[in-house]
Short mmCIF file of C-alpha atoms and ligand atoms in Angstrom, two decimals:
data_model
loop_
_atom_site.label_atom_id
_atom_site.label_comp_id
_atom_site.label_asym_id
_atom_site.label_seq_id
_atom_site.Cartn_x
_atom_site.Cartn_y
_atom_site.Cartn_z
CA MET A 1 -0.12 0.02 -0.51
CA GLU A 2 1.06 3.75 -0.61
CA PHE A 3 1.00 5.98 2.08
CA ASP A 4 1.47 9.61 1.70
CA TYR A 5 4.15 9.33 4.42
CA ASP A 6 6.41 6.90 6.11
CA LEU A 7 5.73 8.63 9.24
CA PHE A 8 3.43 11.03 10.62
CA VAL A 9 4.01 12.68 14.34
CA ILE A 10 1.31 14.21 16.16
CA GLY A 11 2.79 17.15 18.44
CA ALA A 12 6.44 19.21 17.94
CA GLY A 13 7.10 18.93 21.31
CA SER A 14 10.88 17.80 22.30
CA GLY A 15 10.35 14.33 21.92
CA GLY A 16 7.81 14.22 18.66
CA VAL A 17 10.55 17.01 16.80
CA ARG A 18 13.45 14.82 17.72
CA ALA A 19 11.68 11.45 16.39
CA SER A 20 10.96 13.41 13.24
CA ARG A 21 14.24 14.45 12.90
CA ILE A 22 16.48 11.31 13.63
CA SER A 23 13.48 9.77 11.17
CA SER A 24 14.38 11.97 8.84
CA GLY A 25 17.68 11.09 8.60
CA PHE A 26 17.48 7.39 8.57
CA GLY A 27 15.95 8.21 4.99
CA ALA A 28 11.77 8.67 5.99
CA LYS A 29 9.66 10.82 4.66
CA VAL A 30 8.07 12.42 7.61
CA ALA A 31 5.15 15.13 8.61
CA ILE A 32 4.22 16.66 11.73
CA ALA A 33 1.84 18.61 12.79
CA GLU A 34 1.09 20.61 16.07
CA GLU A 35 -1.76 22.63 16.64
CA PHE A 36 -0.24 25.77 18.92
CA ARG A 37 3.54 26.60 18.86
CA VAL A 38 6.54 24.30 17.25
CA GLY A 39 8.76 23.53 20.46
CA GLY A 40 6.14 22.32 23.08
CA THR A 41 5.50 22.85 26.61
CA CYS A 42 9.44 22.67 27.53
CA VAL A 43 10.32 25.33 25.10
CA ILE A 44 7.26 27.53 24.78
CA ARG A 45 5.90 27.01 28.92
CA GLY A 46 7.81 25.08 30.51
CA CYS A 47 11.09 24.25 31.65
CA VAL A 48 13.21 27.36 29.63
CA PRO A 49 10.79 30.31 30.85
CA LYS A 50 10.52 28.79 33.88
CA LYS A 51 14.32 28.65 34.66
CA LEU A 52 14.79 32.29 32.82
CA LEU A 53 12.40 33.93 35.70
CA VAL A 54 14.35 31.03 38.41
CA TYR A 55 17.10 33.20 37.29
CA ALA A 56 15.35 36.68 37.48
CA SER A 57 14.06 35.78 41.21
CA HIS A 58 17.72 34.52 42.31
CA PHE A 59 18.98 38.03 42.24
CA SER A 60 17.49 39.66 44.95
CA GLU A 61 19.25 37.39 47.47
CA ASP A 62 22.58 38.46 45.62
CA PHE A 63 21.55 41.73 45.64
CA GLU A 64 21.21 41.19 49.55
CA ASP A 65 24.32 38.92 49.85
CA ALA A 66 26.85 41.55 47.78
CA GLU A 67 27.37 43.48 50.61
CA ALA A 68 29.19 41.39 53.10
CA TYR A 69 31.55 41.09 49.74
CA GLY A 70 31.83 44.99 50.04
CA TRP A 71 29.47 45.85 47.98
CA THR A 72 27.64 48.93 47.96
CA LEU A 73 24.53 48.97 45.40
CA PRO A 74 23.56 53.01 44.93
CA GLU A 75 19.81 52.04 46.24
CA LYS A 76 17.36 49.28 46.56
CA PRO A 77 16.86 47.61 43.33
CA THR A 78 13.67 47.32 41.92
CA HIS A 79 12.14 44.84 39.57
CA SER A 80 10.07 45.04 36.27
CA TRP A 81 7.89 42.40 35.84
CA GLU A 82 7.04 43.43 32.44
CA THR A 83 10.72 44.06 31.15
CA LEU A 84 11.61 40.30 32.02
CA ILE A 85 8.08 38.95 30.05
CA ARG A 86 9.53 40.70 27.37
CA ASN A 87 13.10 39.69 27.10
CA LYS A 88 12.01 36.48 28.00
CA ASP A 89 8.84 35.99 25.32
CA LYS A 90 11.58 37.38 22.99
CA GLU A 91 14.11 34.32 23.67
CA ILE A 92 11.20 32.12 23.27
CA ASP A 93 10.85 33.59 19.96
CA ARG A 94 13.91 32.67 19.12
CA LEU A 95 13.75 29.46 20.12
CA ASN A 96 10.46 28.56 18.49
CA GLY A 97 12.42 29.72 14.93
CA ILE A 98 15.23 27.67 15.82
CA TYR A 99 12.76 25.05 15.98
CA HIS A 100 10.95 25.43 13.04
CA ASN A 101 14.90 25.81 11.54
CA ILE A 102 15.27 22.08 12.62
CA LEU A 103 12.35 20.87 11.14
CA ASP A 104 12.95 22.71 7.59
CA ASN A 105 16.59 21.75 7.42
CA ASN A 106 15.63 18.22 8.02
CA ASN A 107 12.64 17.72 5.06
CA VAL A 108 10.13 17.55 7.92
CA THR A 109 6.65 18.79 6.59
CA LEU A 110 4.65 20.75 9.20
CA TYR A 111 1.13 20.58 9.24
CA GLN A 112 0.33 23.73 11.66
CA ALA A 113 -3.25 22.33 12.75
CA ARG A 114 -5.03 20.16 15.20
CA ALA A 115 -4.45 15.77 14.01
CA THR A 116 -6.71 13.13 15.13
CA LEU A 117 -7.00 9.54 13.48
CA LEU A 118 -9.76 8.01 11.54
CA ASP A 119 -7.89 5.19 11.28
CA ALA A 120 -4.49 3.34 11.92
CA HIS A 121 -2.68 5.16 8.80
CA THR A 122 -5.09 8.09 8.52
CA VAL A 123 -4.97 11.35 9.97
CA LYS A 124 -6.90 14.06 9.70
CA VAL A 125 -5.27 17.43 9.83
CA GLY A 126 -6.81 21.31 9.83
CA GLU A 127 -9.35 19.96 6.79
CA GLU A 128 -7.05 17.73 4.94
CA THR A 129 -6.76 14.24 5.16
CA VAL A 130 -3.08 12.32 5.37
CA THR A 131 -2.08 8.53 5.58
CA ALA A 132 1.12 7.59 6.42
CA ARG A 133 2.37 4.20 6.89
CA TYR A 134 3.60 4.67 11.16
CA ILE A 135 1.65 7.46 13.49
CA LEU A 136 3.99 8.81 16.62
CA VAL A 137 1.44 10.44 18.97
CA ALA A 138 3.72 13.03 20.62
CA THR A 139 0.85 15.32 22.52
CA GLY A 140 2.54 15.71 25.64
CA GLY A 141 0.09 16.96 28.34
CA ALA A 142 -1.65 19.68 29.89
CA PRO A 143 -2.69 21.58 33.46
CA VAL A 144 -5.24 20.14 35.21
CA MET A 145 -7.36 21.74 38.45
CA PRO A 146 -9.64 20.33 40.50
CA PRO A 147 -12.96 21.72 40.11
CA ILE A 148 -14.24 23.44 43.30
CA PRO A 149 -16.19 26.51 42.62
CA GLY A 150 -14.48 29.56 41.47
CA ILE A 151 -11.50 27.93 39.87
CA GLU A 152 -12.11 29.81 36.59
CA HIS A 153 -10.60 32.67 38.58
CA ALA A 154 -7.35 30.65 38.84
CA ILE A 155 -4.42 30.55 36.74
CA SER A 156 -1.96 27.63 35.76
CA SER A 157 1.63 28.22 35.14
CA ASN A 158 0.75 28.43 31.32
CA GLU A 159 -0.77 31.90 32.52
CA ALA A 160 1.79 32.61 35.01
CA PHE A 161 4.47 32.94 32.14
CA HIS A 162 1.87 35.87 30.66
CA LEU A 163 0.83 37.79 33.73
CA LYS A 164 0.23 41.21 33.00
CA GLU A 165 0.83 42.55 36.18
CA PHE A 166 3.66 40.71 38.55
CA PRO A 167 0.77 40.04 41.44
CA LYS A 168 2.13 41.15 44.49
CA ARG A 169 0.19 38.35 47.04
CA VAL A 170 0.44 34.87 45.09
CA ILE A 171 -0.93 31.85 46.53
CA VAL A 172 0.69 28.18 45.13
CA VAL A 173 -1.07 25.45 45.25
CA GLY A 174 0.32 21.83 45.11
CA GLY A 175 3.45 20.42 46.20
CA GLY A 176 5.07 18.59 43.30
CA TYR A 177 8.19 19.96 40.68
CA ILE A 178 6.23 23.02 39.57
CA ALA A 179 3.95 24.20 42.79
CA VAL A 180 7.36 24.62 44.49
CA GLU A 181 9.47 26.15 41.70
CA PHE A 182 6.88 29.19 41.21
CA ALA A 183 6.63 29.69 44.76
CA GLY A 184 10.22 30.28 44.60
CA ILE A 185 10.19 32.00 41.44
CA PHE A 186 7.22 34.70 43.19
CA ASN A 187 8.52 35.02 46.50
CA GLY A 188 12.40 35.93 44.93
CA LEU A 189 10.51 38.58 42.70
CA GLY A 190 9.18 39.89 45.88
CA ALA A 191 5.75 38.97 46.32
CA GLU A 192 4.15 37.45 49.65
CA VAL A 193 3.93 33.58 48.50
CA ILE A 194 1.54 31.22 50.73
CA GLN A 195 2.13 27.72 49.36
CA LEU A 196 -1.00 25.07 50.10
CA TYR A 197 -0.13 21.43 49.99
CA ARG A 198 -3.06 19.27 50.82
CA SER A 199 -1.31 16.46 52.49
CA GLU A 200 1.99 15.83 54.89
CA GLN A 201 5.13 16.98 53.16
CA ILE A 202 5.99 18.10 49.29
CA LEU A 203 7.85 16.73 46.79
CA ARG A 204 5.90 13.55 46.79
CA GLY A 205 8.11 10.07 45.40
CA PHE A 206 11.49 12.16 46.57
CA ASP A 207 13.93 10.99 49.30
CA ASP A 208 11.67 12.13 52.89
CA ASP A 209 15.11 13.59 54.44
CA ILE A 210 15.32 15.62 50.84
CA ARG A 211 12.20 16.58 51.18
CA LYS A 212 11.58 17.74 54.75
CA PHE A 213 15.29 19.69 54.20
CA LEU A 214 13.55 21.49 51.10
CA ALA A 215 10.34 22.48 53.00
CA ALA A 216 12.82 24.09 56.09
CA GLU A 217 14.89 25.84 53.84
CA ILE A 218 11.96 27.34 51.44
CA GLN A 219 10.26 28.46 54.78
CA LYS A 220 14.00 30.55 55.85
CA LYS A 221 13.23 32.15 52.70
CA GLY A 222 10.04 33.68 53.57
CA ILE A 223 7.51 31.01 51.82
CA ASP A 224 4.63 30.35 54.09
CA LEU A 225 4.22 26.64 53.21
CA ARG A 226 0.63 25.42 54.90
CA THR A 227 0.82 21.54 54.99
CA TYR A 228 -3.01 19.47 55.04
CA SER A 229 -4.06 22.62 53.40
CA ASN A 230 -6.18 23.14 50.51
CA PRO A 231 -8.83 25.48 49.10
CA ALA A 232 -13.05 24.96 49.05
CA LYS A 233 -13.39 27.81 47.43
CA ILE A 234 -12.48 31.27 45.60
CA GLU A 235 -14.22 34.14 44.68
CA LYS A 236 -13.78 37.70 42.89
CA THR A 237 -13.55 40.59 45.27
CA ASP A 238 -12.99 44.21 44.61
CA GLY A 239 -9.51 43.54 46.08
CA GLY A 240 -8.38 40.42 44.49
CA LEU A 241 -9.52 37.08 45.06
CA LYS A 242 -10.84 35.80 48.70
CA VAL A 243 -9.85 32.19 49.16
CA THR A 244 -11.62 29.61 51.65
CA LEU A 245 -9.63 26.54 52.89
CA GLU A 246 -11.35 23.44 53.20
CA ASP A 247 -10.91 24.04 57.30
CA GLY A 248 -12.26 27.79 56.86
CA ASP A 249 -9.81 29.81 56.67
CA ILE A 250 -9.97 32.76 54.66
CA LEU A 251 -6.60 33.89 52.74
CA GLU A 252 -6.30 36.93 50.19
CA CYS A 253 -4.16 37.17 47.40
CA ASP A 254 -3.87 39.08 44.20
CA ALA A 255 -3.54 35.57 42.25
CA ILE A 256 -4.11 31.89 43.15
CA MET A 257 -1.82 29.58 40.78
CA TYR A 258 -2.40 25.66 40.39
CA ALA A 259 0.27 22.98 39.83
CA THR A 260 -2.32 20.31 40.19
CA GLY A 261 -0.62 17.99 38.60
CA ARG A 262 -1.05 17.74 34.57
CA LYS A 263 -2.94 15.19 32.35
CA PRO A 264 -2.12 13.47 28.96
CA ASN A 265 -3.46 15.15 25.87
CA THR A 266 -5.71 12.55 24.36
CA ASP A 267 -9.41 14.07 24.70
CA GLY A 268 -11.03 13.66 21.20
CA MET A 269 -8.07 12.85 18.94
CA GLY A 270 -10.15 9.36 18.48
CA LEU A 271 -6.89 7.14 19.55
CA GLU A 272 -9.60 4.28 21.59
CA LYS A 273 -11.87 4.11 18.50
CA ILE A 274 -9.17 2.77 16.53
CA GLY A 275 -8.06 0.41 18.68
CA VAL A 276 -5.28 2.41 20.55
CA GLU A 277 -5.67 1.61 24.60
CA LEU A 278 -5.57 4.25 27.18
CA LYS A 279 -4.42 3.96 31.00
CA LYS A 280 -7.18 5.03 33.52
CA ASN A 281 -5.56 8.77 33.56
CA GLY A 282 -6.31 8.28 29.55
CA ALA A 283 -2.40 7.84 29.08
CA VAL A 284 -1.37 5.65 25.86
CA LYS A 285 -0.31 2.84 27.20
CA VAL A 286 2.74 1.61 25.25
CA SER A 287 5.52 -1.18 25.09
CA PRO A 288 9.03 -0.79 26.40
CA GLU A 289 9.98 0.23 23.09
CA SER A 290 7.10 2.51 22.68
CA GLN A 291 4.57 0.44 20.63
CA THR A 292 0.89 1.16 21.53
CA THR A 293 -1.72 -1.76 21.46
CA VAL A 294 -1.79 -0.96 17.52
CA GLU A 295 0.86 -1.90 15.61
CA ASN A 296 2.15 0.53 13.46
CA ILE A 297 1.55 3.40 16.24
CA TYR A 298 3.92 4.33 18.27
CA ALA A 299 3.62 7.04 21.48
CA VAL A 300 6.68 8.91 23.36
CA GLY A 301 6.95 11.90 26.31
CA ASP A 302 4.21 12.90 28.81
CA VAL A 303 1.29 11.85 27.24
CA THR A 304 2.19 8.05 27.85
CA ASP A 305 3.07 9.07 31.80
CA ARG A 306 5.93 6.74 32.26
CA ILE A 307 8.74 9.76 33.48
CA ALA A 308 7.10 13.38 32.68
CA LEU A 309 10.87 14.54 31.84
CA THR A 310 12.24 16.40 28.49
CA PRO A 311 15.57 14.69 27.88
CA VAL A 312 13.11 11.07 28.89
CA ALA A 313 10.79 12.16 26.00
CA ILE A 314 13.82 12.73 23.62
CA HIS A 315 15.39 9.90 24.48
CA GLU A 316 12.21 7.83 23.73
CA GLY A 317 12.13 9.59 20.25
CA MET A 318 15.60 8.61 19.02
CA ALA A 319 15.18 5.26 21.05
CA PHE A 320 11.38 4.78 18.29
CA ALA A 321 13.36 6.56 15.16
CA GLU A 322 16.21 3.76 15.80
CA THR A 323 13.88 0.89 16.32
CA VAL A 324 11.35 1.79 13.41
CA PHE A 325 13.67 3.48 10.51
CA ALA A 326 17.30 2.02 11.81
CA ASN A 327 15.97 -1.63 12.29
CA ARG A 328 17.92 -1.28 15.29
CA PRO A 329 15.22 -2.09 17.87
CA ARG A 330 15.56 -0.59 21.49
CA ALA A 331 13.74 0.12 24.76
CA MET A 332 14.24 3.25 26.56
CA ASP A 333 16.34 2.80 29.84
CA HIS A 334 13.96 4.52 32.56
CA GLU A 335 16.22 3.58 35.36
CA ASN A 336 18.34 6.27 37.37
CA VAL A 337 16.94 9.18 35.40
CA PRO A 338 18.47 12.07 36.94
CA SER A 339 16.62 15.13 37.77
CA ALA A 340 16.17 18.23 38.83
CA VAL A 341 13.49 20.74 40.84
CA PHE A 342 14.93 24.80 40.63
CA SER A 343 13.20 25.74 43.88
CA GLN A 344 15.75 27.78 45.69
CA PRO A 345 17.76 25.96 46.86
CA GLN A 346 17.61 23.22 44.25
CA VAL A 347 17.24 19.48 44.34
CA GLY A 348 18.95 17.09 42.84
CA SER A 349 18.43 13.45 42.69
CA VAL A 350 18.87 10.22 40.75
CA GLY A 351 18.63 6.51 41.76
CA LEU A 352 16.20 4.95 44.64
CA THR A 353 15.24 7.24 47.63
CA GLU A 354 16.09 5.65 50.99
CA ALA A 355 13.03 4.18 51.11
CA GLU A 356 12.58 2.66 47.85
CA ALA A 357 16.46 0.77 47.92
CA ARG A 358 15.75 -0.34 51.92
CA GLU A 359 12.52 -1.88 50.19
CA LYS A 360 14.54 -3.53 47.22
CA TYR A 361 17.29 -4.10 49.17
CA GLY A 362 16.36 -4.99 52.73
CA GLU A 363 19.34 -3.31 54.84
CA VAL A 364 20.95 -0.25 53.14
CA ASP A 365 24.01 1.96 54.25
CA ILE A 366 22.96 5.64 54.36
CA TYR A 367 25.56 8.78 54.46
CA LYS A 368 24.23 12.29 54.84
CA SER A 369 26.00 15.50 54.81
CA ASP A 370 24.09 18.93 56.48
CA PHE A 371 26.77 22.12 56.12
CA ARG A 372 26.54 25.57 55.73
CA PRO A 373 27.79 26.45 52.14
CA MET A 374 30.83 28.42 51.64
CA LYS A 375 28.99 31.73 50.24
CA GLN A 376 26.74 31.92 53.54
CA THR A 377 29.87 32.37 55.93
CA LEU A 378 30.19 36.17 55.03
CA THR A 379 26.39 36.74 55.03
CA ASN A 380 23.83 36.89 57.02
CA GLY A 381 22.14 33.75 55.19
CA THR A 382 20.80 31.12 56.87
CA GLU A 383 21.02 28.15 53.58
CA ARG A 384 22.20 24.95 54.70
CA ALA A 385 22.97 22.19 51.93
CA PHE A 386 21.99 19.13 52.28
CA VAL A 387 23.65 15.54 50.68
CA LYS A 388 22.81 12.34 50.94
CA LEU A 389 24.15 8.49 49.55
CA ILE A 390 22.38 5.47 49.53
CA VAL A 391 24.21 2.69 49.07
CA ASP A 392 23.55 -1.23 48.88
CA PRO A 393 26.07 -2.96 51.18
CA LYS A 394 26.09 -6.39 49.81
CA SER A 395 27.45 -4.71 46.26
CA ASP A 396 28.90 -1.16 47.76
CA ILE A 397 26.92 -0.19 44.56
CA VAL A 398 25.49 3.43 45.32
CA VAL A 399 21.92 3.08 44.44
CA GLY A 400 20.97 6.69 45.08
CA VAL A 401 22.15 10.68 45.31
CA HIS A 402 19.86 13.21 46.94
CA ILE A 403 21.36 16.86 47.00
CA VAL A 404 19.50 19.87 48.49
CA GLY A 405 21.80 22.98 47.55
CA SER A 406 23.00 25.37 44.85
CA ASP A 407 23.87 24.24 41.39
CA ALA A 408 22.24 20.31 42.22
CA ALA A 409 21.17 20.27 39.12
CA GLU A 410 24.11 20.86 37.02
CA ILE A 411 26.30 18.09 39.88
CA ILE A 412 23.41 15.95 39.78
CA GLN A 413 23.92 15.29 36.17
CA SER A 414 27.90 13.66 36.44
CA VAL A 415 26.59 11.75 39.07
CA GLY A 416 24.06 10.37 37.16
CA ILE A 417 26.77 8.83 34.49
CA ALA A 418 28.33 7.10 37.87
CA LEU A 419 25.09 5.61 38.72
CA LYS A 420 24.70 4.45 35.23
CA CYS A 421 28.27 2.79 35.31
CA LYS A 422 27.10 0.77 38.95
CA ALA A 423 30.12 2.77 40.72
CA THR A 424 30.59 1.18 44.21
CA LYS A 425 30.88 3.51 47.16
CA ALA A 426 34.88 2.99 47.47
CA GLN A 427 35.09 4.47 43.54
CA PHE A 428 33.31 7.26 45.33
CA ASP A 429 35.88 7.03 47.47
CA ALA A 430 39.17 6.98 45.91
CA THR A 431 37.58 9.73 43.59
CA VAL A 432 39.21 12.97 44.62
CA GLY A 433 36.92 15.89 45.29
CA VAL A 434 37.29 18.99 44.43
CA HIS A 435 37.98 21.96 46.75
CA PRO A 436 36.29 23.92 48.12
CA SER A 437 32.73 22.70 46.22
CA LEU A 438 29.30 21.53 47.68
CA ALA A 439 30.14 18.67 45.34
CA GLU A 440 33.00 17.75 47.34
CA GLU A 441 30.55 15.90 50.03
CA ILE A 442 30.03 13.60 47.54
CA VAL A 443 32.98 11.85 47.45
CA THR A 444 34.15 12.82 50.75
CA MET A 445 31.92 11.22 53.02
CA ARG A 446 33.09 8.11 55.03
CA GLU A 447 30.97 8.06 58.28
CA LYS A 448 27.55 6.02 57.78
CA PHE A 449 24.62 7.88 59.34
CA LYS A 450 23.11 6.06 62.48
CA PRO A 451 20.54 7.32 63.61
CA ALA A 452 19.97 8.64 67.30
P1 LIG B 1 3.07 16.66 40.04
O1 LIG B 1 2.35 15.73 40.01
O2 LIG B 1 4.37 16.74 40.51
O3 LIG B 1 2.97 17.38 41.77
C1 LIG B 1 1.17 17.58 41.71
C2 LIG B 1 1.17 18.33 42.91
O4 LIG B 1 -0.46 18.54 42.93
C3 LIG B 1 1.06 17.54 44.08
O5 LIG B 1 1.69 18.15 45.40
C4 LIG B 1 -0.24 16.42 44.62
O6 LIG B 1 0.03 15.86 45.89
C5 LIG B 1 -1.12 18.03 44.19
N1 LIG B 1 -2.43 17.71 44.05
C6 LIG B 1 -2.82 16.73 42.94
N2 LIG B 1 -4.25 16.96 42.56
C7 LIG B 1 -4.61 17.60 43.65
C8 LIG B 1 -6.00 18.56 44.07
N3 LIG B 1 -6.96 18.25 43.56
N4 LIG B 1 -6.00 19.52 44.99
C9 LIG B 1 -4.42 19.90 45.91
N5 LIG B 1 -3.77 19.59 45.34
C10 LIG B 1 -3.62 18.09 44.37
O7 LIG B 1 2.55 17.70 38.71
P2 LIG B 1 3.46 19.51 38.69
O8 LIG B 1 2.46 20.07 38.24
O9 LIG B 1 3.87 19.92 39.57
O10 LIG B 1 4.26 18.67 37.47
C11 LIG B 1 3.93 17.85 36.41
C12 LIG B 1 5.53 16.88 35.68
O11 LIG B 1 5.87 17.89 35.11
C13 LIG B 1 6.01 17.12 37.31
O12 LIG B 1 5.78 15.40 37.49
C14 LIG B 1 7.19 16.50 36.27
O13 LIG B 1 7.62 15.25 35.94
C15 LIG B 1 7.62 17.49 35.65
N6 LIG B 1 7.89 18.63 35.32
C16 LIG B 1 9.63 18.42 35.75
C17 LIG B 1 10.32 19.97 36.18
C18 LIG B 1 11.48 19.44 36.38
O14 LIG B 1 12.67 18.49 36.40
N7 LIG B 1 12.12 20.49 36.79
C19 LIG B 1 9.47 20.93 36.50
C20 LIG B 1 8.05 20.87 36.13
C21 LIG B 1 7.57 19.94 35.93
P3 LIG B 1 -0.19 14.76 46.19
O15 LIG B 1 1.30 14.60 46.17
O16 LIG B 1 -1.08 14.62 47.06
O17 LIG B 1 -0.44 13.79 45.04
#
């Protein structure tokens, strides 16, 4: 049978663009559909603009620290949200252009329209109908908010990137990556921030020591973190918003941002009608090779709800291209994926948490270090850093490394290589530290932690 394309990709985010570029390089005729902007969540309204806002927000602390290092600031620095957003938008436009060029340079045909599936080989894109031998679903996810009264007054991270005015009083709801990162951004830029988390401790899924440590750090920086706390109702008032909590407490704010998770984008795509099975939460069910329950349809990235991280989607996209168009079947390895939370201070994490390691190995050796970073020695800053290593005593292999501290994201990347190589604690110890640095703690801890 003749098809218009060898591959039709739905969604031009990180996973979709990488899969189309690599597949095209293997000789496939490729098209891609995107209903919003080429680049996807990460580039347009996720990781990239978020990191720029994190940089912006950290200056306030740097200005404060500067005095102890001999600097005199002529006057109290002020911040223009408008300038920040304008400059950020310029950069996102530039990156969007680069993504268009990537598609052009790799002969990938772009359809700027929503695509839906008519059958296993036929896609309706805008007003056109096209056929393809293979279809790759890479449609990502979107924020979800609970349907409480007045939720229409809340924003998600999507809108936070485009607020016309900087809100002076902000409530952030949620305790995951996005909530923690945005609470830090608003706080650093000078807002009064209340973060509400419905359960006992933020960052569920992370190592318990890290969760506790970070919660204490962000509170020291001025975020009013309230656990077991959740809004029941939001009302608009003359002065802003009135938020009634489930326990009856009433808070006022200028903006309330929900970061209560994301949902895979599969609604209305026609997937189930043609036999592509979905999980309960709408995510596409896939094999380790990213194949769906329909042989010629694959899916990568957040839409599959495996690990919702950009570099994971990119790896899955490359593994897909090699499997299908280079005859080198391979599954992406989802073990020991390093990740970072761009909170202030940052969290870097790779491998198992202590709880997971105990579950898997029974006994584990723990090494912990809680210390004052050198930069704080001259300032009045109270920030502390924390490093934790988890070791399987039978093999001596380091199975988890968790860090809270500045540059934790940069540090954990290299530690990720060591864990991929199954490095032992003895090999960590044989590595010479870089002095003075936060990272040297990773190779200098000798005393096993003994609970009191
Ligand atoms: P997460 O799933 O990480 O966190 C959602 C948070 O909202 C949790 O604290 C959850 O609580 C809470 N929550 C869920 N439903 C409700 C509700 N109905 N009412 C109140 N609270 C609720 O989602 P995010 O939106 O933060 O991020 C989505 C994904 O994006 C992340 O998992 C991550 O993979 C990715 N990401 C990665 C980043 C990075 O690498 N730095 C940055 C940003 C996003 P509970 O714990 O009780 O379930």
